[in-house]
Short mmCIF file of C-alpha atoms and ligand atoms in Angstrom, two decimals:
data_model
loop_
_atom_site.label_atom_id
_atom_site.label_comp_id
_atom_site.label_asym_id
_atom_site.label_seq_id
_atom_site.Cartn_x
_atom_site.Cartn_y
_atom_site.Cartn_z
CA MET Q 143 15.62 -32.27 -4.12
CA ASN Q 144 16.26 -36.00 -4.49
CA ALA Q 145 14.62 -38.00 -1.70
CA ILE Q 146 17.18 -40.83 -2.05
CA GLN Q 147 20.23 -38.62 -1.58
CA PRO Q 148 20.73 -37.49 2.02
CA ILE Q 149 20.54 -33.72 2.24
CA THR Q 150 22.50 -31.77 4.80
CA VAL Q 151 20.79 -28.62 6.00
CA GLY Q 152 22.88 -25.89 7.61
CA PHE Q 153 20.92 -23.80 10.10
CA ILE Q 154 21.99 -20.53 11.77
CA GLY Q 155 19.81 -19.09 14.55
CA LEU Q 156 18.47 -21.53 17.13
CA GLY Q 157 16.14 -19.21 19.05
CA ASN Q 158 12.41 -19.38 19.77
CA MET Q 159 11.70 -20.29 16.15
CA GLY Q 160 14.90 -21.96 14.95
CA SER Q 161 14.98 -24.46 17.82
CA GLY Q 162 11.62 -25.97 16.83
CA MET Q 163 12.34 -25.77 13.09
CA THR Q 164 15.64 -27.64 13.44
CA ARG Q 165 14.08 -30.31 15.64
CA ASN Q 166 11.52 -30.96 12.92
CA LEU Q 167 14.18 -31.06 10.19
CA GLN Q 168 16.01 -33.62 12.29
CA LEU Q 169 12.83 -35.66 12.82
CA ALA Q 170 12.24 -35.62 9.04
CA GLY Q 171 15.65 -37.24 8.54
CA PHE Q 172 17.77 -34.31 7.36
CA SER Q 173 21.38 -34.18 8.54
CA LEU Q 174 22.00 -30.89 10.31
CA VAL Q 175 24.97 -28.56 10.75
CA VAL Q 176 24.11 -25.76 13.17
CA ASN Q 177 25.47 -22.50 14.54
CA ASP Q 178 24.30 -19.83 16.97
CA ILE Q 179 26.14 -17.27 19.09
CA ARG Q 180 24.70 -19.21 22.06
CA ARG Q 181 26.25 -22.65 21.83
CA GLU Q 182 23.96 -23.91 24.60
CA SER Q 183 21.00 -23.53 22.24
CA ALA Q 184 22.28 -26.56 20.27
CA VAL Q 185 22.62 -29.06 23.12
CA GLU Q 186 19.54 -31.13 22.26
CA LEU Q 187 20.21 -31.04 18.53
CA LEU Q 188 23.78 -32.23 19.00
CA ALA Q 189 22.52 -35.05 21.23
CA GLY Q 190 20.19 -35.98 18.36
CA GLY Q 191 23.10 -36.23 15.89
CA ALA Q 192 23.46 -32.68 14.54
CA ARG Q 193 26.96 -31.28 13.95
CA TRP Q 194 28.16 -28.01 15.45
CA ALA Q 195 29.99 -25.50 13.24
CA ASP Q 196 32.05 -22.71 14.78
CA THR Q 197 31.30 -20.18 12.05
CA PRO Q 198 28.61 -19.47 9.45
CA ALA Q 199 31.30 -20.12 6.79
CA GLU Q 200 31.77 -23.63 8.16
CA VAL Q 201 28.01 -24.20 8.19
CA ALA Q 202 27.84 -23.23 4.51
CA ALA Q 203 30.86 -25.32 3.52
CA SER Q 204 29.40 -28.43 5.19
CA SER Q 205 25.81 -28.31 3.93
CA ASP Q 206 23.72 -28.50 0.76
CA VAL Q 207 21.32 -25.76 1.85
CA VAL Q 208 21.93 -22.97 4.37
CA ILE Q 209 19.00 -21.53 6.33
CA THR Q 210 19.15 -18.36 8.43
CA MET Q 211 16.54 -17.65 11.14
CA LEU Q 212 17.80 -14.49 12.83
CA PRO Q 213 16.19 -11.50 14.55
CA THR Q 214 16.80 -8.59 12.14
CA PRO Q 215 18.30 -7.74 8.72
CA ARG Q 216 21.39 -6.50 10.58
CA HIS Q 217 21.92 -9.95 12.13
CA VAL Q 218 21.42 -11.64 8.75
CA ASP Q 219 23.92 -9.27 7.15
CA ALA Q 220 26.43 -10.03 9.92
CA VAL Q 221 26.46 -13.80 9.24
CA LEU Q 222 26.86 -13.38 5.47
CA HIS Q 223 29.99 -11.33 4.97
CA GLY Q 224 33.66 -11.53 5.93
CA PRO Q 225 36.00 -14.52 6.22
CA ARG Q 226 33.72 -16.23 8.78
CA GLY Q 227 30.54 -15.52 6.83
CA ILE Q 228 28.20 -17.77 4.82
CA LEU Q 229 29.42 -16.37 1.50
CA ALA Q 230 32.98 -17.41 2.28
CA GLY Q 231 31.89 -21.05 2.73
CA LEU Q 232 29.07 -21.42 0.21
CA ALA Q 233 30.05 -23.21 -3.01
CA ASP Q 234 29.26 -21.51 -6.32
CA GLY Q 235 25.69 -22.45 -7.22
CA GLY Q 236 24.95 -23.06 -3.52
CA THR Q 237 21.59 -22.36 -1.88
CA TRP Q 238 20.78 -19.89 0.91
CA ILE Q 239 17.26 -19.51 2.30
CA ASP Q 240 16.54 -16.63 4.68
CA MET Q 241 13.51 -17.48 6.83
CA SER Q 242 13.89 -14.40 9.07
CA THR Q 243 11.31 -11.63 8.91
CA SER Q 244 13.43 -9.17 6.98
CA VAL Q 245 13.68 -6.93 3.91
CA PRO Q 246 14.98 -7.65 0.38
CA GLU Q 247 17.99 -5.28 0.57
CA VAL Q 248 20.29 -7.77 2.35
CA ALA Q 249 19.80 -10.51 -0.25
CA ASP Q 250 19.79 -8.00 -3.14
CA ARG Q 251 23.29 -6.92 -2.12
CA VAL Q 252 24.43 -10.56 -2.06
CA ARG Q 253 23.01 -11.08 -5.55
CA SER Q 254 24.62 -8.00 -7.00
CA GLU Q 255 28.02 -8.59 -5.41
CA ASN Q 256 28.09 -12.30 -6.35
CA ALA Q 257 26.40 -12.22 -9.74
CA ALA Q 258 28.92 -14.60 -11.34
CA ARG Q 259 28.59 -17.29 -8.67
CA GLY Q 260 25.15 -18.63 -9.61
CA LEU Q 261 23.90 -18.61 -6.03
CA ARG Q 262 20.32 -19.74 -5.45
CA ILE Q 263 18.69 -17.38 -2.91
CA LEU Q 264 15.17 -17.56 -1.51
CA ASP Q 265 13.29 -15.55 1.12
CA ALA Q 266 10.90 -17.73 3.11
CA PRO Q 267 9.62 -15.99 6.24
CA VAL Q 268 7.04 -17.72 8.38
CA SER Q 269 3.91 -17.25 10.46
CA GLY Q 270 2.68 -19.49 13.23
CA MET Q 271 4.68 -18.41 16.27
CA SER Q 272 6.99 -20.64 18.30
CA VAL Q 273 4.12 -23.11 18.75
CA GLY Q 274 3.91 -23.59 14.97
CA ALA Q 275 7.69 -23.92 14.77
CA ALA Q 276 7.64 -26.63 17.45
CA SER Q 277 4.77 -28.54 15.83
CA GLY Q 278 6.13 -28.25 12.28
CA MET Q 279 2.97 -26.47 11.16
CA LEU Q 280 4.36 -23.08 10.14
CA GLN Q 281 2.89 -21.08 7.31
CA ILE Q 282 5.74 -20.29 4.90
CA PHE Q 283 5.76 -17.49 2.28
CA VAL Q 284 8.43 -18.16 -0.29
CA GLY Q 285 9.84 -15.61 -2.70
CA GLY Q 286 12.17 -16.78 -5.46
CA ASP Q 287 12.53 -18.95 -8.50
CA ALA Q 288 9.76 -21.56 -8.97
CA ASP Q 289 12.24 -24.37 -9.73
CA ASP Q 290 14.12 -23.67 -6.51
CA VAL Q 291 10.87 -23.65 -4.54
CA ALA Q 292 9.89 -27.04 -6.01
CA ARG Q 293 13.37 -28.49 -5.39
CA LEU Q 294 13.38 -27.32 -1.77
CA ARG Q 295 9.79 -28.28 -0.97
CA PRO Q 296 10.75 -31.31 1.19
CA VAL Q 297 12.86 -29.00 3.37
CA PHE Q 298 9.95 -26.57 3.76
CA GLU Q 299 7.51 -29.44 4.40
CA ALA Q 300 9.63 -30.64 7.32
CA MET Q 301 8.97 -27.28 9.04
CA GLY Q 302 5.62 -26.14 7.69
CA ASP Q 303 2.05 -27.16 6.97
CA PRO Q 304 2.18 -28.57 3.40
CA GLU Q 305 -1.15 -26.85 2.62
CA ARG Q 306 0.23 -23.46 3.66
CA ILE Q 307 3.64 -23.39 2.02
CA LEU Q 308 2.97 -20.68 -0.52
CA HIS Q 309 5.15 -19.55 -3.40
CA VAL Q 310 4.12 -15.89 -3.36
CA GLY Q 311 6.29 -14.47 -6.15
CA ALA Q 312 9.78 -13.48 -7.17
CA ALA Q 313 12.66 -12.75 -4.79
CA GLY Q 314 11.57 -10.39 -2.01
CA ALA Q 315 7.85 -11.22 -2.28
CA GLY Q 316 8.01 -13.53 0.76
CA TYR Q 317 9.40 -10.73 2.94
CA ALA Q 318 6.74 -8.30 1.70
CA VAL Q 319 3.83 -10.70 2.31
CA LYS Q 320 5.08 -11.52 5.81
CA LEU Q 321 5.54 -7.85 6.75
CA MET Q 322 2.05 -6.98 5.49
CA ILE Q 323 0.49 -9.83 7.49
CA ASN Q 324 2.21 -8.65 10.66
CA GLN Q 325 1.36 -5.01 9.96
CA LEU Q 326 -2.34 -5.81 9.64
CA TRP Q 327 -2.37 -8.11 12.69
CA PHE Q 328 -0.65 -5.51 14.91
CA SER Q 329 -3.13 -2.90 13.61
CA HIS Q 330 -6.02 -5.23 14.50
CA LEU Q 331 -4.54 -5.65 17.97
CA VAL Q 332 -4.27 -1.92 18.67
CA ALA Q 333 -7.71 -1.15 17.22
CA THR Q 334 -9.31 -3.97 19.22
CA ALA Q 335 -7.62 -2.92 22.47
CA GLU Q 336 -8.88 0.62 21.98
CA VAL Q 337 -12.43 -0.40 21.09
CA LEU Q 338 -12.78 -2.91 23.95
CA SER Q 339 -11.36 -0.42 26.48
CA ILE Q 340 -13.69 2.39 25.40
CA GLY Q 341 -16.73 0.10 25.40
CA VAL Q 342 -15.97 -1.40 28.80
CA LYS Q 343 -15.24 2.02 30.28
CA ALA Q 344 -18.63 3.11 28.90
CA GLY Q 345 -20.21 0.39 30.99
CA VAL Q 346 -20.75 -2.43 28.51
CA ASP Q 347 -19.93 -5.97 29.63
CA LEU Q 348 -16.70 -7.05 27.89
CA GLU Q 349 -18.06 -10.31 26.51
CA VAL Q 350 -21.34 -8.74 25.41
CA LEU Q 351 -19.32 -6.16 23.52
CA ARG Q 352 -17.04 -8.81 21.98
CA GLN Q 353 -19.95 -11.02 20.91
CA SER Q 354 -21.69 -7.96 19.43
CA LEU Q 355 -18.55 -7.20 17.42
CA ILE Q 356 -18.34 -10.84 16.28
CA ALA Q 357 -21.94 -10.66 15.06
CA SER Q 358 -21.29 -7.40 13.22
CA PRO Q 359 -19.51 -6.38 10.01
CA ALA Q 360 -16.61 -5.26 12.27
CA ASN Q 361 -15.71 -8.86 13.19
CA SER Q 362 -12.13 -10.01 12.77
CA ASN Q 363 -10.03 -13.08 13.52
CA PHE Q 364 -8.35 -11.03 16.22
CA VAL Q 365 -11.66 -10.19 17.99
CA GLN Q 366 -12.99 -13.70 17.57
CA ASN Q 367 -9.90 -15.77 18.41
CA ASP Q 368 -6.54 -14.19 19.09
CA VAL Q 369 -7.62 -11.74 21.81
CA LEU Q 370 -8.83 -14.67 23.93
CA SER Q 371 -5.29 -15.44 25.11
CA ILE Q 372 -5.50 -12.18 27.07
CA LEU Q 373 -9.19 -12.29 27.95
CA ASP Q 374 -9.02 -15.86 29.27
CA HIS Q 375 -5.42 -16.31 30.41
CA GLY Q 376 -3.79 -12.88 30.77
CA ASP Q 377 -1.22 -14.22 28.26
CA TYR Q 378 0.45 -11.50 26.15
CA ASP Q 379 2.51 -14.02 24.12
CA GLU Q 380 6.09 -13.83 25.35
CA GLY Q 381 6.97 -16.37 22.62
CA PHE Q 382 7.25 -13.32 20.35
CA ALA Q 383 9.09 -10.45 21.99
CA ILE Q 384 7.74 -6.92 21.56
CA ALA Q 385 11.24 -5.83 20.45
CA LEU Q 386 10.83 -8.10 17.41
CA ALA Q 387 7.31 -6.78 16.80
CA CYS Q 388 8.71 -3.21 16.79
CA LYS Q 389 11.41 -4.37 14.38
CA ASP Q 390 8.76 -5.80 12.02
CA LEU Q 391 6.69 -2.61 12.19
CA GLY Q 392 9.76 -0.51 11.43
CA LEU Q 393 10.61 -2.72 8.44
CA SER Q 394 7.04 -2.48 7.23
CA VAL Q 395 7.09 1.32 7.36
CA ASP Q 396 10.51 1.25 5.61
CA LEU Q 397 9.03 -0.94 2.87
CA ALA Q 398 6.14 1.51 2.44
CA ARG Q 399 8.64 4.36 2.17
CA SER Q 400 10.79 2.50 -0.35
CA VAL Q 401 7.80 1.91 -2.65
CA GLY Q 402 6.44 5.43 -2.12
CA VAL Q 403 3.17 4.57 -0.37
CA PRO Q 404 2.14 6.72 2.62
CA ALA Q 405 1.77 4.64 5.78
CA GLU Q 406 0.16 6.97 8.32
CA LEU Q 407 -1.76 4.26 10.17
CA SER Q 408 1.18 1.85 10.17
CA GLY Q 409 3.41 4.61 11.58
CA LEU Q 410 0.96 5.26 14.40
CA VAL Q 411 0.67 1.56 15.26
CA GLU Q 412 4.47 1.39 15.27
CA GLN Q 413 4.66 4.27 17.77
CA ILE Q 414 2.07 2.65 20.06
CA TYR Q 415 4.13 -0.55 19.96
CA ARG Q 416 7.29 1.40 20.76
CA ARG Q 417 5.55 3.00 23.74
CA ALA Q 418 4.61 -0.47 25.08
CA LYS Q 419 8.20 -1.67 24.51
CA ALA Q 420 9.56 1.33 26.45
CA GLN Q 421 7.08 0.76 29.25
CA TYR Q 422 7.25 -3.03 29.65
CA GLY Q 423 10.71 -3.91 28.30
CA ASP Q 424 12.12 -5.53 25.16
CA ARG Q 425 11.25 -9.07 26.17
CA ALA Q 426 7.60 -8.37 26.97
CA GLY Q 427 5.07 -10.21 24.79
CA GLU Q 428 3.91 -8.90 21.41
CA MET Q 429 0.37 -8.32 22.76
CA MET Q 430 1.48 -5.89 25.49
CA PRO Q 431 0.08 -2.80 23.71
CA VAL Q 432 -3.28 -4.10 25.01
CA LYS Q 433 -1.92 -3.60 28.53
CA LEU Q 434 -1.24 0.07 27.76
CA TYR Q 435 -4.99 0.53 27.45
CA GLU Q 436 -5.71 -1.64 30.50
CA ASP Q 437 -3.31 0.44 32.58
CA LEU Q 438 -4.81 3.64 31.24
CA THR Q 439 -8.40 2.71 32.14
CA GLY Q 440 -7.50 0.66 35.21
CA ILE Q 441 -9.69 -2.14 33.83
CA PRO Q 442 -7.99 -5.44 32.90
CA LEU Q 443 -9.67 -6.96 29.85
CA ARG Q 444 -10.64 -10.33 31.30
CA ARG Q 445 -13.65 -12.42 30.38
CA GLU Q 446 -16.03 -13.09 33.25
CA PRO Q 447 -18.84 -15.58 32.59
CA SER Q 448 -22.05 -13.55 32.93
CA PRO Q 449 -25.71 -14.23 32.10
CA ALA Q 450 -25.68 -11.26 29.71
CA ALA Q 451 -22.63 -12.63 27.91
CA GLU Q 452 -24.17 -16.10 27.67
CA HIS Q 453 -27.34 -14.55 26.25
CA ALA Q 454 -25.32 -12.60 23.67
CA SER Q 455 -23.37 -15.76 22.75
CA SER Q 456 -26.48 -17.81 22.23
CA GLU Q 457 -27.92 -15.02 20.06
CA VAL Q 458 -24.77 -15.00 17.95
CA PHE Q 459 -24.24 -18.72 17.59
CA ALA Q 460 -27.80 -20.07 17.68
P1 LIG O 702 15.17 -15.24 18.83
O1 LIG O 702 15.77 -13.97 19.27
O2 LIG O 702 14.47 -16.12 19.80
O3 LIG O 702 16.30 -16.14 18.12
C1 LIG O 702 17.32 -15.64 17.33
C2 LIG O 702 18.55 -16.53 17.49
O4 LIG O 702 19.58 -16.00 16.65
C3 LIG O 702 19.10 -16.55 18.91
O5 LIG O 702 19.29 -17.89 19.31
C4 LIG O 702 20.42 -15.79 18.80
O6 LIG O 702 21.41 -16.24 19.72
C5 LIG O 702 20.81 -16.10 17.36
N1 LIG O 702 21.76 -15.15 16.78
C6 LIG O 702 21.74 -13.80 16.84
N2 LIG O 702 22.79 -13.29 16.17
C7 LIG O 702 23.49 -14.35 15.69
C8 LIG O 702 24.69 -14.45 14.92
N3 LIG O 702 25.37 -13.38 14.52
N4 LIG O 702 25.12 -15.69 14.62
C9 LIG O 702 24.45 -16.79 15.03
N5 LIG O 702 23.30 -16.75 15.75
C10 LIG O 702 22.84 -15.53 16.07
O7 LIG O 702 14.22 -14.86 17.61
P2 LIG O 702 13.00 -15.73 17.05
O8 LIG O 702 11.77 -15.42 17.84
O9 LIG O 702 13.44 -17.14 16.86
O10 LIG O 702 12.79 -15.01 15.63
C11 LIG O 702 13.65 -15.25 14.54
C12 LIG O 702 13.04 -14.60 13.31
O11 LIG O 702 11.74 -15.17 13.07
C13 LIG O 702 12.82 -13.08 13.47
O12 LIG O 702 13.09 -12.44 12.24
C14 LIG O 702 11.35 -12.98 13.83
O13 LIG O 702 10.80 -11.72 13.46
C15 LIG O 702 10.77 -14.13 13.03
N6 LIG O 702 9.52 -14.70 13.56
C16 LIG O 702 9.38 -14.95 14.89
C17 LIG O 702 8.18 -15.50 15.36
C18 LIG O 702 7.96 -15.80 16.83
O14 LIG O 702 6.80 -16.05 17.24
N7 LIG O 702 9.00 -15.83 17.67
C19 LIG O 702 7.13 -15.79 14.46
C20 LIG O 702 7.32 -15.55 13.11
C21 LIG O 702 8.53 -15.01 12.65
#
């Protein structure tokens, strides 16, 4: 991508993630053409100079690169096809980057049905939650052609941490890496909720138990860091809805099926997530499966400063 030539980025999907990502593209100096089914989501961007497009086709026709950041593969598919879709507006040789957490099938179909058009297609899903999107410090996992990744690096750097923009392989590899990261993190969450609830119910102080885990071979980033949003603030992360977490788990199990690898544990974690979604609603935070255990035992997992916990901490960190 030539730094002297102004680049217009088309962006479809201005939700929890897309709103922060587009703001950072704008701050980095890219011209923006945007679309969402909720026009009100673009108010600030339009005030900052972005252009509104009524259809995904118009976004594609007016930009050098089109980015999608949508909830599910079904949503991505819906903005691609038909007379109002991206493919109707994208010039031959044009570039589409899907940054949604999705699966390769949607883009594979585009490639096979448009083989003669020379389209450049990358998958570039992200980690870092809405906070990372807002701060421009997302981790980005890019699947696709190395030349395209190099050409588009300034676009990625406007949204992500330059140190953590990773070219992880050929087309589809970005989706796979992202799904496996989420699968493992959700598994850590369920396992940790279960272990903490059993231990506390057995009479161990929560923080003593947590510090003992941290000092043991069973430590994890989840036990050490991520669980603290619940333990300290009762925050189950509504920035990432449990409906989307269930979607990711379903896609992950689908991926396992498509490559012929049994996924017993992943399937179980998916079902526990679905139970929490049924119980607390689609918009509940992604960490709500922890609350299933809290409700079951009647003991909220909250950290209370205690002499025993302080002793355990000083043992661990001395
Ligand atoms: P979101 O639901 O907040 O936003 C999605 C946006 O897409 C909404 O503004 C919606 O109106 C718009 N949209 C839906 N259908 C559309 C259509 N046909 N045309 C135009 N716009 C349409 O979702 P999000 O949290 O921003 O997540 C987006 C993607 O990023 C998902 O794939 C999610 O799994 C992934 N992701 C989310 C997070 C997070 O913390 N929220 C973190 C990493 C990855």
